[in-house]
Short mmCIF file of C-alpha atoms and ligand atoms in Angstrom, two decimals:
data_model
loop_
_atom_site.label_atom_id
_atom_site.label_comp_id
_atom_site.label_asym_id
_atom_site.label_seq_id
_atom_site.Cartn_x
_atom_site.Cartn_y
_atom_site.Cartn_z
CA UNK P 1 11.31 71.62 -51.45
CA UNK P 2 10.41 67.99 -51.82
CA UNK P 3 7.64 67.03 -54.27
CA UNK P 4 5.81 63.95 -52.15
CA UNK P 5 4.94 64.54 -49.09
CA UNK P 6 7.26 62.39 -46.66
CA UNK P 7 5.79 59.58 -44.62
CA UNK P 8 6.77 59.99 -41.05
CA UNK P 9 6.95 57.48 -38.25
CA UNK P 10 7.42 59.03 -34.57
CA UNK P 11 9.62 56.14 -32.35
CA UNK P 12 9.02 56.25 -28.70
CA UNK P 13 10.59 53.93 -26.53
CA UNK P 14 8.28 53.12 -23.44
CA UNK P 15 9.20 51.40 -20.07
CA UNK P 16 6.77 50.71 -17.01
CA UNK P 17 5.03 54.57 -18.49
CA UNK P 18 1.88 53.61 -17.70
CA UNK P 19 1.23 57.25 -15.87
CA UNK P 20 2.65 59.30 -18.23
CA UNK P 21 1.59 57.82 -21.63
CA UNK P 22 -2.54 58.32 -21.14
CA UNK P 23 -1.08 62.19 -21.04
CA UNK P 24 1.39 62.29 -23.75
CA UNK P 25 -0.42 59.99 -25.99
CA UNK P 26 -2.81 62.56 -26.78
CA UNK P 27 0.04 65.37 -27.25
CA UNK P 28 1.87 62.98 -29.37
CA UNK P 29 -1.14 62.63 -31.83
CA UNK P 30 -2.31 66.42 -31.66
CA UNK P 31 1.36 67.14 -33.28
CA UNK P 32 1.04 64.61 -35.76
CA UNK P 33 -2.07 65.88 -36.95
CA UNK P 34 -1.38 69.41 -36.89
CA UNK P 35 1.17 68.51 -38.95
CA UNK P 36 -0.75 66.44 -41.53
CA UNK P 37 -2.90 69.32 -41.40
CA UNK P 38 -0.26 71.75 -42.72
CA UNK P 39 0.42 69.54 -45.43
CA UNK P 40 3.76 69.13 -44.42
CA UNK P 41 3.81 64.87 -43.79
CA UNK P 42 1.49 62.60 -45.12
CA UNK P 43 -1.63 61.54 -43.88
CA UNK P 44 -0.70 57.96 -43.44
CA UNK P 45 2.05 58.91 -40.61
CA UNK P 46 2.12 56.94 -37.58
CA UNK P 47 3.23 57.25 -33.68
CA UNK P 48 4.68 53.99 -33.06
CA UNK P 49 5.07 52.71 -29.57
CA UNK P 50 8.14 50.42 -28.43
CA UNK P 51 7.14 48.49 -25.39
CA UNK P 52 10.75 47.52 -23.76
CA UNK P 53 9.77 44.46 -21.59
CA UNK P 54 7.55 46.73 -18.96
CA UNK P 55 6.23 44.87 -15.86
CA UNK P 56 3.32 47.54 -15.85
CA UNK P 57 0.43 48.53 -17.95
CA UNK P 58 2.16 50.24 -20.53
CA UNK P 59 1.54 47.51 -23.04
CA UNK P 60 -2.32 47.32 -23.08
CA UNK P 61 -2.26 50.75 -22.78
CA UNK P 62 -0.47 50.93 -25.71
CA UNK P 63 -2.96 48.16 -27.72
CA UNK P 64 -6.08 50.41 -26.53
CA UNK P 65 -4.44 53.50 -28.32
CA UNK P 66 -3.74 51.57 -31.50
CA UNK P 67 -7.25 50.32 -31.45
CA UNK P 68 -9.04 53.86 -30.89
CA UNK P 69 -6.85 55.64 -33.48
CA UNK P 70 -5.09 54.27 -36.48
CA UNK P 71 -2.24 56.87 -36.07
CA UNK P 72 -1.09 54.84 -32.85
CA UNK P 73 0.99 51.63 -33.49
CA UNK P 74 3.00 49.74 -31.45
CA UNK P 75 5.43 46.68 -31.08
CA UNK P 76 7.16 44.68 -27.74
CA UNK P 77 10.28 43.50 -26.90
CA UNK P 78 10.39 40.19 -26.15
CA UNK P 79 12.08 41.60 -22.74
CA UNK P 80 13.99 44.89 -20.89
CA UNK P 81 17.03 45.38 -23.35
CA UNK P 82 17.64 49.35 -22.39
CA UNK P 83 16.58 52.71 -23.93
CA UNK P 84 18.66 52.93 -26.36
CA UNK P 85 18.33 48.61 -27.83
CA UNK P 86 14.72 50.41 -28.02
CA UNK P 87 15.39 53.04 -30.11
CA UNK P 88 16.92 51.26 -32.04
CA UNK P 89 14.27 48.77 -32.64
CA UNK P 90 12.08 51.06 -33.64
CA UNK P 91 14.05 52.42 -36.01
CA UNK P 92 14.89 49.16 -37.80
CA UNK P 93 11.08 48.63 -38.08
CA UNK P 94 10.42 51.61 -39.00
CA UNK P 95 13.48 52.47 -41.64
CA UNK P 96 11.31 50.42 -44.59
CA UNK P 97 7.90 52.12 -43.87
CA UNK P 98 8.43 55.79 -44.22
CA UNK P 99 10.84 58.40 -45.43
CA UNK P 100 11.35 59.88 -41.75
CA UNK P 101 11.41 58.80 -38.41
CA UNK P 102 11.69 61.06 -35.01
CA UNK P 103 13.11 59.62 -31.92
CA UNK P 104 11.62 60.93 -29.02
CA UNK P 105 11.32 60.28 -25.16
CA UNK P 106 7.99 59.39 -24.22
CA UNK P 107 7.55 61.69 -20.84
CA UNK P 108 6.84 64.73 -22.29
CA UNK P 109 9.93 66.38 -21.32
CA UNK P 110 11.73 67.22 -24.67
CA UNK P 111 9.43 69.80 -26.27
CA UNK P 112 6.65 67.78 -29.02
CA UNK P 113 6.34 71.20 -31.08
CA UNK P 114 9.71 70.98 -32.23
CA UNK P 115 9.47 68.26 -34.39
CA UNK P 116 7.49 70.83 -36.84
CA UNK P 117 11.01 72.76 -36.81
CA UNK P 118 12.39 69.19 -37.31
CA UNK P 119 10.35 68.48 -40.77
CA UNK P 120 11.16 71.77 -41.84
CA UNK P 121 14.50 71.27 -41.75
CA UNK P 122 14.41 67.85 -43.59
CA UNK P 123 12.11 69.68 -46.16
CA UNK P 124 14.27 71.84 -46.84
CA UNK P 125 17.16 69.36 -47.22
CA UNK P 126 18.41 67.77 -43.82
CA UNK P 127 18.64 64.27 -43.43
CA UNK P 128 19.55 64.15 -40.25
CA UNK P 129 18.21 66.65 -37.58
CA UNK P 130 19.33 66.84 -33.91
CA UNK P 131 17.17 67.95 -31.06
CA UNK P 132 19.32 70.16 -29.11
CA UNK P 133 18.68 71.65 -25.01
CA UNK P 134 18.70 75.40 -24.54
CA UNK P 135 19.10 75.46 -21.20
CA UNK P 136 19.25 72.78 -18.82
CA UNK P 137 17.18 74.82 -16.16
CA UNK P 138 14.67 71.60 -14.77
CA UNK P 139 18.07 70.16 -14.76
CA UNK P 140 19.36 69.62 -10.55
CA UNK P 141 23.20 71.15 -10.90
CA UNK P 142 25.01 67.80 -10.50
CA UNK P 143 23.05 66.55 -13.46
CA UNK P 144 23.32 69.73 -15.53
CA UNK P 145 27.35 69.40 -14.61
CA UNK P 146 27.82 65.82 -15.33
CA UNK P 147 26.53 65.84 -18.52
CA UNK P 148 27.57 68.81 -20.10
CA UNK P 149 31.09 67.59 -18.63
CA UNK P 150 30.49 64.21 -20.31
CA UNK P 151 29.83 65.62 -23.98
CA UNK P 152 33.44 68.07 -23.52
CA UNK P 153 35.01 64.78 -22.33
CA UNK P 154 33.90 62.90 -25.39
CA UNK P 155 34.73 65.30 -27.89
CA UNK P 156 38.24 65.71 -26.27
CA UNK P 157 38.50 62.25 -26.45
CA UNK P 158 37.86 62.01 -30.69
CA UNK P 159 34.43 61.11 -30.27
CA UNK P 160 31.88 63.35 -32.60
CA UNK P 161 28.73 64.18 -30.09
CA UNK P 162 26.35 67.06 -30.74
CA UNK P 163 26.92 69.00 -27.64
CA UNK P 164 23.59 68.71 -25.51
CA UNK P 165 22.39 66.39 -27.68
CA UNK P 166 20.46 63.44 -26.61
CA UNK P 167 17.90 61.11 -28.72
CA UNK P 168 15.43 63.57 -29.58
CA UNK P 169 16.20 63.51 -33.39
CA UNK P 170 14.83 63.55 -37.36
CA UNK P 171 16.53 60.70 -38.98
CA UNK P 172 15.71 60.06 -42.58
CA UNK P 173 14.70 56.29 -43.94
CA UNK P 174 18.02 56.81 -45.89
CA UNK P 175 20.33 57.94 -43.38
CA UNK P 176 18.59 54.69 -41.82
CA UNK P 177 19.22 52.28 -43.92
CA UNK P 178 22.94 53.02 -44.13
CA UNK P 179 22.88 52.96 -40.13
CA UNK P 180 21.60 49.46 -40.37
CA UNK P 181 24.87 48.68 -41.60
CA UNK P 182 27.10 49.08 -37.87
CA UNK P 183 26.72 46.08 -36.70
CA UNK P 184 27.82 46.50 -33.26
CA UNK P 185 25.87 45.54 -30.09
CA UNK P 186 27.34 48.26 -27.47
CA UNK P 187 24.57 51.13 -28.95
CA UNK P 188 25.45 54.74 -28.01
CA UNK P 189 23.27 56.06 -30.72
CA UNK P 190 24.38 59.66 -30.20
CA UNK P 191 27.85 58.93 -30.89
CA UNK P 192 26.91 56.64 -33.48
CA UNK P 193 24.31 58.68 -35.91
CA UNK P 194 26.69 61.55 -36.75
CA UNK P 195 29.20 58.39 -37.63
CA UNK P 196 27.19 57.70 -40.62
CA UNK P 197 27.34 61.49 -42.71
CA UNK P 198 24.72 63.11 -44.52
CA UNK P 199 23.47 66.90 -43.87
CA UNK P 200 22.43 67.68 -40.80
CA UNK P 201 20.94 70.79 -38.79
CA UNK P 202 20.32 71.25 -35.04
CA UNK P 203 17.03 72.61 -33.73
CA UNK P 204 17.31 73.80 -29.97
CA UNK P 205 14.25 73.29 -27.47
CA UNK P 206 13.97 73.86 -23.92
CA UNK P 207 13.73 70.52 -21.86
CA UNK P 208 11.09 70.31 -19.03
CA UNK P 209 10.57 68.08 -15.83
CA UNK P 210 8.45 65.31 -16.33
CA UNK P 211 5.08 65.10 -16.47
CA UNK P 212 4.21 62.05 -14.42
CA UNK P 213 6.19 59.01 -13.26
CA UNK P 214 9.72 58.29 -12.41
CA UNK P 215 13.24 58.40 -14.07
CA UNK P 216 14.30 55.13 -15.34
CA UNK P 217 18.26 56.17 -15.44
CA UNK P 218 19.69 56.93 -11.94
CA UNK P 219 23.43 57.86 -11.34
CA UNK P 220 24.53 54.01 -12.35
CA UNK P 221 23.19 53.58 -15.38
CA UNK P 222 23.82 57.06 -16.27
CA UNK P 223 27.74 56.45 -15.70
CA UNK P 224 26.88 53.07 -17.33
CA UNK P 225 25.79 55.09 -20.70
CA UNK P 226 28.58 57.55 -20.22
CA UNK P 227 31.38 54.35 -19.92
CA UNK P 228 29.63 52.83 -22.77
CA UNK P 229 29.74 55.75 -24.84
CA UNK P 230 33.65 56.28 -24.29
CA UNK P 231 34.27 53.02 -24.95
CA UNK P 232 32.22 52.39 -28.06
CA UNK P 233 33.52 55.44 -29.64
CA UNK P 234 36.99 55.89 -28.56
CA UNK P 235 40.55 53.62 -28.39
CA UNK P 236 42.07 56.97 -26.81
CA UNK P 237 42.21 55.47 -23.57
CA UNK P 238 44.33 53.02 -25.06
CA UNK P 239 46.57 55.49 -26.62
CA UNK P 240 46.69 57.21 -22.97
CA UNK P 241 48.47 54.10 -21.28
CA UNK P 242 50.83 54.14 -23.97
CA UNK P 243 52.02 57.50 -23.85
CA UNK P 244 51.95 57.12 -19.96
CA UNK P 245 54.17 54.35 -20.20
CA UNK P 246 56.70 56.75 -22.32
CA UNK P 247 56.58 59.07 -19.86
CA UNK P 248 57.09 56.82 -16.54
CA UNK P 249 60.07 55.60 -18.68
CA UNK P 250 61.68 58.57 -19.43
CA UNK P 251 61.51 59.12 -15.60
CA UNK P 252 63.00 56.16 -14.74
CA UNK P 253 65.67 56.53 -16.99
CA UNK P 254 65.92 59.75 -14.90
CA UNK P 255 65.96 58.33 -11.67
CA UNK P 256 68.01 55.43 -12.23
CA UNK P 257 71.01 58.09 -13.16
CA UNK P 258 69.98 59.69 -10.03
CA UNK P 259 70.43 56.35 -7.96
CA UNK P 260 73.76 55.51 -9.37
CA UNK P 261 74.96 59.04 -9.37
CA UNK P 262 74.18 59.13 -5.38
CA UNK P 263 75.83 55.69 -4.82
CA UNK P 264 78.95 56.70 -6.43
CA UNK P 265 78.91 59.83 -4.37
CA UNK P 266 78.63 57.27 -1.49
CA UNK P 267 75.24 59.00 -0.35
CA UNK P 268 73.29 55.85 0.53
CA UNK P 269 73.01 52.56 1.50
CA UNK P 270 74.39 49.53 -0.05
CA UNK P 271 71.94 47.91 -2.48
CA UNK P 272 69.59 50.64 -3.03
CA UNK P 273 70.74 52.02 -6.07
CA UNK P 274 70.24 48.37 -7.52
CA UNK P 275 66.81 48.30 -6.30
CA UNK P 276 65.91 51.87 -7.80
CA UNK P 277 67.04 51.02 -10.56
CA UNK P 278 65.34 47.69 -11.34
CA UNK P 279 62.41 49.44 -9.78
CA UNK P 280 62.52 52.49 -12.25
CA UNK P 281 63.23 50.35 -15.38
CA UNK P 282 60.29 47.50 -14.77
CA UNK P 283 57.75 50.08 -14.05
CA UNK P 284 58.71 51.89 -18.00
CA UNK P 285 58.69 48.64 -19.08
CA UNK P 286 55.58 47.51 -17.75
CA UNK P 287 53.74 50.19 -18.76
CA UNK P 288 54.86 50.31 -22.63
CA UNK P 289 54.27 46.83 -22.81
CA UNK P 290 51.02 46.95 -21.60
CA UNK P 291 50.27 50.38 -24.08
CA UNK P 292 51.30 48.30 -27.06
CA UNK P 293 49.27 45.73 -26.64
CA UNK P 294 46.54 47.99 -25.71
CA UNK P 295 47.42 49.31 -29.48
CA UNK P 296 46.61 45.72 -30.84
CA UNK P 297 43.48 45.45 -28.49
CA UNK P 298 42.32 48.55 -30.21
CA UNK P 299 42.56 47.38 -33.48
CA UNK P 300 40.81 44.12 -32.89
CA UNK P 301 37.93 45.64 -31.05
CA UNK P 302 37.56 48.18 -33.86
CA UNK P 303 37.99 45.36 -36.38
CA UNK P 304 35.10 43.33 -34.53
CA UNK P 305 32.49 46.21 -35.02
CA UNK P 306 32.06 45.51 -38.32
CA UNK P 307 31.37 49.01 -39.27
CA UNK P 308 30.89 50.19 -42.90
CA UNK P 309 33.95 51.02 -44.02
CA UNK P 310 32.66 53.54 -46.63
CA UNK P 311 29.24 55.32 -47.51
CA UNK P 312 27.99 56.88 -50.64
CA UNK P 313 25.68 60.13 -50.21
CA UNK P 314 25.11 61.46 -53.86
CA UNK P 315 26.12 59.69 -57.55
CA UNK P 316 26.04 61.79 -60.93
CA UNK P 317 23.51 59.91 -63.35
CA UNK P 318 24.75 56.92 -64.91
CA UNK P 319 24.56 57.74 -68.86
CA UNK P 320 25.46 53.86 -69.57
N1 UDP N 1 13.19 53.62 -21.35
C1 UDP N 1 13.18 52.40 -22.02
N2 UDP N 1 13.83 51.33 -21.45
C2 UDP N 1 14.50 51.44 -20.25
C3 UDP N 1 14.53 52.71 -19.60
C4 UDP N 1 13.87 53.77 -20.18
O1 UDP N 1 12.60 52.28 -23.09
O2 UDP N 1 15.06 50.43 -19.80
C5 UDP N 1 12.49 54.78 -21.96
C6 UDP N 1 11.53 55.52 -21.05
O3 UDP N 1 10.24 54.96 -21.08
C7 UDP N 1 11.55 56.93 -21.62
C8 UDP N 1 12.97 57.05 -22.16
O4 UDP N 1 13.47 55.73 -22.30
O5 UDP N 1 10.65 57.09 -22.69
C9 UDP N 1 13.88 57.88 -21.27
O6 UDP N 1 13.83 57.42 -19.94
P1 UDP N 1 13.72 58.39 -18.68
O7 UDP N 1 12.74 59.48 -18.95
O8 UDP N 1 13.44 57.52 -17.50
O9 UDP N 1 15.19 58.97 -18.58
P2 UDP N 1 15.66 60.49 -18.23
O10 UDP N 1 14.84 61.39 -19.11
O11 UDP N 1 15.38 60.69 -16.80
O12 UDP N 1 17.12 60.52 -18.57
MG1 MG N 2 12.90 61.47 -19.23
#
């Protein structure tokens, strides 16, 4: 166990919510102070409120709260950057103000009594702790299918997702301020967060509908997230061109025996051997060309992120 009791801030993005938050609000602060209650965070914990540019009420709604209760906070962005651009906002805001911060969606759909679960876990030595779906049964099929496609993809692909995973999650101020440190603006925080180390535990939760309002990611920006995440996390598709390009080669070099085999067993017409050939041999060409410089691409683009290049966790006491 921990000795102090650990400060916790609760991040939850909001755009145009101004249905659903008069409902969770008050669900959001019940768990907080049940859980002050149990002596388990500190009294001066806070829900804090990330308004991400909405056109609707959401924001005076959100300056009412903080006025009635002292728990509430909030902050704005100066415009609509995304979900996940306000996540992370609130995290940087947050990472200097408490020991731990939960990420959580503000529509009531990932379960709010799991986040006692969540402290637990830290308390008893997680720094990091992932919210993780049971089942997927408010799900439709094609959404259930997509996604739990897209997390196999990614991990087939090098990436390191927590399967069913999204950004319901314990993150400690630590883990937080080591985070701060990727500097990149493409933010697939999923991918990201198990980037930087540390222990970590998984705490499962069924996910339900929505209580009120609509969804804010339809197909596009859901293929959006799933292209970003591939892409922030991965140089395999690179690597794929390249090895395609060995392969079409190899054929080629193939076919263009073939072609010269059937001309000199007179089995076709004059001048296309020539043309298979050339045909064969620019198309292998072509192709490794464009892998290896897909290779170079790769390294830039990875050089460009800026990324921490090394993180400490623990150090034995310095006896200097
Ligand atoms: N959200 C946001 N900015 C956006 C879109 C969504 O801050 O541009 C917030 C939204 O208010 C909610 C969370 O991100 O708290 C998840 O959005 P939503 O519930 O619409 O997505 P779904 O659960 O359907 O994937
Ligand atoms: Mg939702």
């Amino acid at each position: 166990m921990k000795q102090k009791m650990p400060r916790l801030y609760i991040v939850i993005p909001c755009y145009n919510e101004e249905k659903v938050l008069p409902m969770t609000s008050g669900m959001f602060l019940e768990e907080l102070t049940s859980l002050i209650s149990e002596e388990k965070i500190s009294a001066d914990s806070r829900i804090m409120f990330v308004n991400d540019g909405s056109k609707d009420r959401t924001w005076e709604i959100i300056k009412d709260l903080s006025m009635k209760d002292e728990h509430f906070i909030g902050i704005a962005q100066s415009r609509n950057r995304g979900h996940q651009n306000a996540v992370l906002a609130g995290l940087m805001e947050a990472k200097d103000k408490c020991d731990i911060t939960i990420s959580i969606d503000c529509d009531g759909q990932d379960d709010i009594h799991a986040m006692t679960a969540m402290v637990e876990e830290y308390l008893s030595g997680s720094e990091v702790v992932y919210g993780v779906r049971k089942k997927r049964d408010t799900d439709t099929f094609f959404k259930k299918f997509t996604a739990e496609s897209f997390y196999k993809l990614l991990n087939k692909l090098g990436a390191e997702v927590v399967y069913n995973h999204a950004d319901y999650r314990l993150i400690s101020s630590r883990v937080l301020q080591e985070f701060a440190k990727f500097e990149e603006v493409n933010l697939f925080l999923r991918g990201m967060v198990p980037l930087v180390g540390f222990k970590s535990s998984c705490v499962y939760y069924d996910r339900h509908e929505r209580i009120a309002g609509e969804s804010h990611y339809p197909l596009s920006k859901m293929l959006g997230l799933a292209f970003d995440g591939i892409t922030s996390l991965s140089v395999k598709p690179l690597h794929m061109i390249m090895s395609c390009g060995m392969v079409v080669s190899v054929l080629s070099f193939i076919g263009a025996i073939w072609s010269v085999v059937s001309q000199i067993t007179g089995s076709t017409v004059a001048g296309w051997a020539s043309m298979t050939c050339i045909i064969c041999f620019l198309g292998g060409v072509q192709l490794i060309s464009l892998g290896v410089l897909g290779e170079y691409i790769g390294k830039i683009y990875m050089e460009t992120k800026h990324r921490p290049r090394y993180i400490i966790s623990e150090r034995t006491e310095d006896h200097d």
